[in-house]
Amino acid sequence: MKDATKIIKVTTVADPASGAVNVPIQLSSTFNQPDFDQFGEFDYSRSGNPTRKAGEAAVAALEGGAHGFLFASGMAAIGSVLQIFSQGDHLLVSKFVYGGTFRLLEDVLSRFGITHTFVDPTDLSAIEAAIQPNTKAIYIETPSNPVLKVTDIAAVAQLAKAHGLLTIADNTFMSPLLQKPLALGADIVVHSATKFLAGHSDIIAGAAVTNDQALADRIYFMQNAFGATLGVTDNWLLLRGIKTLDVRMQRSSASAKALATWLAKQPAVTRVCYPGLPTDPGYPIQQKQALSGGAVLSFDVGSEANARIVAETCQLPEFSVSLGGAESILSYPPKMSHAEMSPEERAKTGITPGLLRYSVGLEDPSDLIADLAQALAKCK
């Protein structure tokens, strides 16, 4: 099946008891066991729930994976996956990762003896040179948040396999509709399902998918041990949101390309980060491994003062954290998604004082451009 068809089929699973085409919300924390010695599939909802099972199967199918796991947030998914490693293990991590992942690595996992080295994921020789005897995995995020750096997933996965390492890919910005890291060689894919998968800015959710049974067992152990699972009502809303993933991503991605193309021509804009533009350094790789440049872009207006003007003058996008909603969302990474990083650390990854991130929603792109035009006209 094509993805547009698969999206509908995996989220519309008829209930065998009633024939309902929507997955029932199983609001039960515990399940009766009819036999003293042999328990059924479900016993306690932290360990497994019929509604969550349907959601996990849907996300796995869309990523082309055999095993899916849903969590209470994207960071719960990332944290649980990274906790399959142990004291003394070392990770290589893209220096362009999301601020929450940066915080988890720097301030949490380091306390438990799981060390890391930040590397430029676009430089394979630099990645290889950073491998240590205790390195266990390479963690990438592509395109990255918020400067949209593109990592060659297949090349990194090939390098990882040559050294006996795992590849973990954050696919939040693309969604499985536009990019499938498992098919390119990644071992584990993670998502903030809050974003494009859910698509309506109404739930917090995370996901992890793998094809490897041994890895699935390790991820499930952490999911069950820590219990940061997705609640069943949010699971139902996630399934409902995924139903429109194809049409949302196609519309928002096309609009994002239109905005990026227009922004690149504006004198008040010093830089546009969007891998769907032929002038973007990541464009050739993005063309090879994804269907489009996606629905998120960032642009630099030269200074924090100008960023403030744009944020306070734009009338259509919500000025907020997060992305991937039906509504456009404008955010300021230095004070929002990457506030955990010092100014020096942000500078190393291209997060400049004038950088704004724009998640393009379902509004008419001509309206969004007109709104940006009146805001940029006020920049100094």
Coordinates of C-alpha atoms in Angstrom, one line a residue:
M1 CA 0.0 0.0 0.0
K2 CA 1.0 3.6 -0.6
D3 CA 1.6 5.6 2.6
A4 CA -1.6 7.6 2.1
T5 CA -3.6 4.4 2.2
K6 CA -1.6 2.8 4.9
I7 CA -2.2 5.7 7.2
I8 CA -5.9 5.2 7.1
K9 CA -5.8 1.4 7.4
V10 CA -3.4 1.3 10.4
T11 CA -5.5 3.9 12.3
T12 CA -8.9 2.4 11.4
V13 CA -8.9 -1.0 13.1
A14 CA -12.4 -2.4 13.6
D15 CA -13.2 -3.5 17.2
P16 CA -13.8 -7.2 17.1
A17 CA -16.4 -7.0 19.8
S18 CA -18.6 -4.3 18.3
G19 CA -17.3 -3.5 14.8
A20 CA -16.6 0.1 15.7
V21 CA -14.2 1.5 13.1
N22 CA -12.4 3.6 15.8
V23 CA -10.2 1.9 18.3
P24 CA -12.0 1.8 21.7
I25 CA -10.6 3.7 24.6
Q26 CA -9.9 1.0 27.2
L27 CA -10.1 3.0 30.4
S28 CA -8.9 0.2 32.7
S29 CA -5.8 0.1 34.8
T30 CA -6.1 -3.6 35.4
F31 CA -7.4 -6.7 33.7
N32 CA -9.1 -9.8 35.0
Q33 CA -7.1 -13.0 34.7
P34 CA -9.4 -16.0 34.1
D35 CA -6.7 -18.6 34.9
F36 CA -4.6 -18.9 38.1
D37 CA -1.5 -20.1 36.2
Q38 CA -1.8 -18.6 32.7
F39 CA -2.3 -14.8 32.4
G40 CA -3.7 -13.1 29.4
E41 CA -2.0 -10.6 27.2
F42 CA -2.9 -7.6 29.4
D43 CA -2.6 -7.4 33.2
Y44 CA -1.8 -3.8 34.1
S45 CA -2.0 -0.9 31.8
R46 CA 1.6 0.4 32.5
S47 CA 2.8 -2.9 31.0
G48 CA 0.3 -3.0 28.1
N49 CA -3.2 -1.7 27.1
P50 CA -5.3 -2.6 24.1
T51 CA -5.7 1.0 23.0
R52 CA -1.9 1.6 23.3
K53 CA -1.2 -1.6 21.5
A54 CA -3.2 -0.3 18.5
G55 CA -1.3 3.0 18.5
E56 CA 2.1 1.4 18.8
A57 CA 1.3 -1.0 15.9
A58 CA 0.2 2.0 13.8
V59 CA 3.3 4.0 14.4
A60 CA 5.5 1.0 13.8
A61 CA 3.8 0.2 10.5
L62 CA 4.2 3.8 9.3
E63 CA 7.9 3.7 10.0
G64 CA 8.3 0.3 8.4
G65 CA 9.2 -1.2 11.8
A66 CA 8.2 -4.4 13.6
H67 CA 8.0 -3.0 17.1
G68 CA 6.5 0.3 18.3
F69 CA 6.4 2.0 21.7
L70 CA 4.4 5.0 22.8
F71 CA 5.5 7.3 25.6
A72 CA 4.1 10.2 27.6
S73 CA 6.3 12.7 25.7
G74 CA 9.0 12.9 23.1
M75 CA 11.6 13.3 25.8
A76 CA 10.2 10.2 27.6
A77 CA 10.8 8.3 24.4
I78 CA 14.3 9.6 23.9
G79 CA 15.2 9.1 27.6
S80 CA 13.9 5.6 27.7
V81 CA 15.8 4.7 24.5
L82 CA 19.0 6.2 25.7
Q83 CA 18.6 4.4 29.0
I84 CA 19.1 1.0 27.3
F85 CA 22.8 1.9 27.7
S86 CA 24.7 1.4 30.8
Q87 CA 27.4 2.9 33.0
G88 CA 30.6 3.2 31.1
D89 CA 29.0 3.3 27.7
H90 CA 29.8 6.2 25.3
L91 CA 27.5 7.8 22.7
L92 CA 28.3 10.0 19.7
V93 CA 25.7 12.6 19.3
S94 CA 24.9 15.2 16.7
K95 CA 25.9 18.6 18.0
F96 CA 22.7 20.0 16.4
V97 CA 20.3 18.1 18.7
Y98 CA 17.2 19.5 20.3
G99 CA 17.8 21.4 23.6
G100 CA 15.9 18.8 25.6
T101 CA 18.1 16.0 24.3
F102 CA 21.2 18.2 25.1
R103 CA 20.0 18.7 28.6
L104 CA 19.3 14.9 29.1
L105 CA 22.8 14.0 28.0
E106 CA 24.6 16.8 29.8
D107 CA 22.7 16.9 33.1
V108 CA 21.1 13.5 33.6
L109 CA 22.7 10.6 31.8
S110 CA 26.2 11.9 32.7
R111 CA 25.4 11.4 36.4
F112 CA 24.9 7.7 35.7
G113 CA 28.2 7.2 33.8
I114 CA 26.8 7.3 30.3
T115 CA 29.1 9.7 28.5
H116 CA 28.9 11.4 25.1
T117 CA 30.8 13.4 22.6
F118 CA 29.1 15.9 20.3
V119 CA 30.1 15.6 16.7
D120 CA 29.3 17.3 13.4
P121 CA 27.1 14.7 11.8
T122 CA 27.8 16.0 8.3
D123 CA 31.4 15.1 8.6
L124 CA 31.8 11.3 8.5
S125 CA 35.6 11.5 9.1
A126 CA 35.0 13.5 12.3
I127 CA 32.4 11.0 13.5
E128 CA 34.8 8.1 12.8
A129 CA 37.7 9.9 14.6
A130 CA 35.5 10.4 17.7
I131 CA 34.7 6.7 18.1
Q132 CA 36.1 5.3 21.4
P133 CA 36.5 1.6 22.5
N134 CA 33.3 2.0 24.6
T135 CA 31.2 3.8 22.0
K136 CA 27.9 2.0 21.6
A137 CA 25.7 4.2 19.4
I138 CA 25.5 7.3 17.1
Y139 CA 22.5 9.5 17.7
I140 CA 21.4 11.8 14.9
E141 CA 18.5 14.2 14.3
T142 CA 17.7 15.1 10.7
P143 CA 16.8 17.7 9.7
S144 CA 18.0 19.2 13.0
N145 CA 16.1 21.6 15.3
P146 CA 16.3 24.5 14.7
V147 CA 18.9 25.1 11.9
L148 CA 17.7 22.2 9.7
K149 CA 21.1 20.6 9.2
V150 CA 20.8 17.4 7.2
T151 CA 22.6 14.2 8.1
D152 CA 23.1 11.4 5.6
I153 CA 21.3 8.6 7.4
A154 CA 22.5 5.8 5.2
A155 CA 26.1 6.9 5.3
V156 CA 26.1 7.3 9.1
A157 CA 24.3 3.9 9.5
Q158 CA 26.9 2.2 7.3
L159 CA 29.7 3.7 9.3
A160 CA 28.0 2.7 12.6
K161 CA 27.6 -0.9 11.4
A162 CA 31.2 -1.1 10.3
H163 CA 32.2 -0.4 13.9
G164 CA 29.5 -2.5 15.6
L165 CA 27.5 0.6 16.7
L166 CA 23.8 1.3 16.8
T167 CA 22.2 4.2 14.9
I168 CA 19.4 6.1 16.6
A169 CA 17.6 8.7 14.5
D170 CA 15.1 11.4 15.6
N171 CA 12.6 11.7 12.8
T172 CA 10.3 14.3 14.4
F173 CA 10.7 17.0 11.7
M174 CA 10.0 14.7 8.8
S175 CA 7.5 12.2 10.1
P176 CA 7.4 8.7 8.6
L177 CA 5.4 10.1 5.7
L178 CA 8.4 12.1 4.4
Q179 CA 11.4 10.0 5.6
K180 CA 12.0 6.5 6.8
P181 CA 15.3 6.1 8.7
L182 CA 14.9 2.4 9.4
A183 CA 14.8 1.7 5.6
L184 CA 18.0 3.7 5.4
G185 CA 19.8 1.6 8.0
A186 CA 19.0 3.2 11.3
D187 CA 18.3 0.7 14.2
I188 CA 15.9 2.8 16.3
V189 CA 13.7 5.8 15.3
V190 CA 12.4 8.2 17.9
H191 CA 9.7 10.9 17.6
S192 CA 8.1 13.7 19.5
A193 CA 4.7 12.4 18.4
T194 CA 3.3 15.7 19.9
K195 CA 4.4 17.3 16.6
F196 CA 3.4 16.1 13.1
L197 CA 2.1 12.7 14.1
A198 CA -0.6 14.1 16.4
G199 CA -0.7 17.3 14.4
H200 CA -3.2 19.4 16.4
S201 CA -1.3 20.8 19.4
D202 CA -3.6 19.0 21.8
I203 CA -1.5 16.2 23.3
I204 CA 2.0 15.4 24.4
A205 CA 3.4 12.1 23.2
G206 CA 6.5 10.2 22.2
A207 CA 7.3 7.2 20.0
A208 CA 10.2 4.7 19.4
V209 CA 10.3 2.1 16.6
T210 CA 12.7 -0.7 15.8
N211 CA 12.9 -3.8 13.7
D212 CA 15.3 -5.6 16.0
Q213 CA 13.7 -7.9 18.6
A214 CA 16.6 -7.7 21.0
L215 CA 16.4 -3.9 20.9
A216 CA 12.7 -4.0 21.2
D217 CA 13.0 -6.1 24.4
R218 CA 15.4 -3.6 25.9
I219 CA 13.2 -0.6 25.0
Y220 CA 10.1 -2.4 26.4
F221 CA 11.9 -3.2 29.6
M222 CA 12.7 0.5 30.1
Q223 CA 9.2 1.6 29.1
N224 CA 7.7 -0.8 31.7
A225 CA 10.3 -0.1 34.3
F226 CA 9.9 3.7 34.3
G227 CA 6.3 3.7 33.3
A228 CA 6.3 6.9 31.2
T229 CA 3.7 5.5 28.9
L230 CA 1.1 7.3 26.8
G231 CA -2.3 7.5 28.4
V232 CA -5.1 5.8 26.5
T233 CA -7.2 9.0 25.8
D234 CA -4.1 10.7 24.4
N235 CA -3.4 7.5 22.4
W236 CA -6.8 7.7 20.9
L237 CA -6.3 11.4 19.9
L238 CA -2.9 10.4 18.4
L239 CA -4.5 7.8 16.2
R240 CA -7.2 10.4 15.2
G241 CA -4.4 12.9 14.4
I242 CA -2.4 10.5 12.3
K243 CA -5.4 9.9 10.0
T244 CA -4.8 13.3 8.3
L245 CA -0.9 13.0 8.4
D246 CA -0.6 12.7 4.6
V247 CA -2.8 15.7 3.6
R248 CA -1.3 17.9 6.4
M249 CA 2.3 17.2 5.6
Q250 CA 1.8 17.7 1.9
R251 CA 0.0 21.0 2.4
S252 CA 2.4 22.3 5.1
S253 CA 5.5 21.2 3.3
A254 CA 4.4 22.9 0.0
S255 CA 3.6 26.1 2.0
A256 CA 7.0 26.0 3.8
K257 CA 8.9 25.8 0.5
A258 CA 6.9 28.8 -0.7
L259 CA 7.7 30.8 2.5
A260 CA 11.4 29.8 2.4
T261 CA 11.7 30.8 -1.3
W262 CA 10.2 34.2 -0.6
L263 CA 12.2 34.7 2.6
A264 CA 15.5 34.1 0.8
K265 CA 14.8 37.1 -1.4
Q266 CA 14.1 39.5 1.5
P267 CA 16.8 42.1 2.4
A268 CA 15.9 42.0 6.1
V269 CA 16.7 38.2 6.2
T270 CA 20.4 37.3 6.4
R271 CA 19.9 33.5 6.3
V272 CA 17.2 30.9 5.5
C273 CA 17.6 27.3 6.8
Y274 CA 15.4 25.0 4.8
P275 CA 16.7 21.8 3.1
G276 CA 14.0 22.0 0.4
L277 CA 15.8 25.0 -1.2
P278 CA 18.3 24.1 -3.9
T279 CA 20.7 26.6 -2.4
D280 CA 20.7 24.8 1.0
P281 CA 23.9 22.8 1.8
G282 CA 21.7 19.8 2.8
Y283 CA 19.6 19.8 -0.3
P284 CA 21.3 17.0 -2.3
I285 CA 21.1 14.6 0.7
Q286 CA 17.6 15.7 1.6
Q287 CA 16.5 14.9 -2.0
K288 CA 18.0 11.5 -1.7
Q289 CA 16.5 10.4 1.6
A290 CA 13.3 12.4 2.0
L291 CA 10.3 13.3 -0.1
S292 CA 10.5 17.0 0.6
G293 CA 12.1 19.7 2.8
G294 CA 9.4 19.4 5.3
A295 CA 7.1 21.9 7.0
V296 CA 9.6 23.7 9.3
L297 CA 12.1 26.4 8.4
S298 CA 14.2 28.9 10.2
F299 CA 15.4 32.4 9.2
D300 CA 17.7 35.0 10.6
V301 CA 16.8 38.6 10.8
G302 CA 20.2 39.8 12.0
S303 CA 19.6 40.6 15.7
E304 CA 17.6 39.8 18.8
A305 CA 16.0 43.2 18.4
N306 CA 14.7 42.4 15.0
A307 CA 13.6 38.9 16.1
R308 CA 11.5 40.6 18.8
I309 CA 10.0 42.9 16.2
V310 CA 9.0 40.0 13.9
A311 CA 7.6 37.9 16.8
E312 CA 5.6 40.8 18.2
T313 CA 4.4 42.1 14.8
C314 CA 3.4 38.8 13.0
Q315 CA -0.3 38.3 13.4
L316 CA -1.0 34.9 12.0
P317 CA 1.4 32.4 13.6
E318 CA 1.2 31.6 17.2
F319 CA 4.3 32.8 19.1
S320 CA 4.9 29.6 21.0
V321 CA 7.1 26.6 21.7
S322 CA 6.4 23.3 19.8
L323 CA 5.7 22.7 16.1
G324 CA 3.8 20.5 13.8
G325 CA 0.3 21.8 14.5
A326 CA -2.5 22.7 12.1
E327 CA -1.8 26.3 13.0
S328 CA 1.5 28.0 12.1
I329 CA 3.9 28.5 15.1
L330 CA 6.7 31.0 15.3
S331 CA 9.3 30.4 18.0
Y332 CA 12.5 32.0 19.2
P333 CA 15.0 29.1 19.8
P334 CA 17.5 31.0 22.1
K335 CA 14.7 31.6 24.7
M336 CA 12.6 28.5 23.9
S337 CA 13.7 25.2 22.5
H338 CA 17.4 25.7 23.1
A339 CA 17.3 27.9 26.2
E340 CA 19.2 25.1 28.1
M341 CA 22.3 25.8 26.0
S342 CA 24.7 28.7 26.8
P343 CA 25.2 31.4 24.2
E344 CA 28.5 29.9 23.3
E345 CA 27.0 26.5 22.8
R346 CA 24.2 27.9 20.7
A347 CA 26.7 29.8 18.6
K348 CA 28.6 26.6 17.8
T349 CA 25.5 25.1 16.3
G350 CA 24.4 28.2 14.3
I351 CA 21.6 29.3 16.7
T352 CA 22.2 33.0 16.4
P353 CA 20.5 35.9 18.3
G354 CA 18.4 36.7 15.2
L355 CA 17.2 33.2 14.4
L356 CA 13.4 32.5 14.3
R357 CA 11.9 29.1 13.7
Y358 CA 8.6 28.8 11.7
S359 CA 6.5 25.7 11.7
V360 CA 4.1 26.2 8.8
G361 CA 0.5 25.2 9.3
L362 CA -2.5 24.9 7.1
E363 CA -3.2 28.5 6.5
D364 CA -3.1 29.9 2.9
P365 CA 0.6 30.6 2.2
S366 CA -0.1 33.9 0.5
D367 CA -1.6 35.1 3.8
L368 CA 1.4 33.9 5.7
I369 CA 3.8 35.7 3.3
A370 CA 1.8 38.9 3.5
D371 CA 2.0 38.7 7.3
L372 CA 5.7 38.2 7.3
A373 CA 6.2 41.0 4.8
Q374 CA 4.5 43.6 7.1
A375 CA 6.6 42.3 10.0
L376 CA 9.9 42.4 8.2
A377 CA 9.2 45.9 6.9
K378 CA 9.5 47.1 10.5
C379 CA 13.0 45.5 11.1
K380 CA 15.9 47.9 11.6

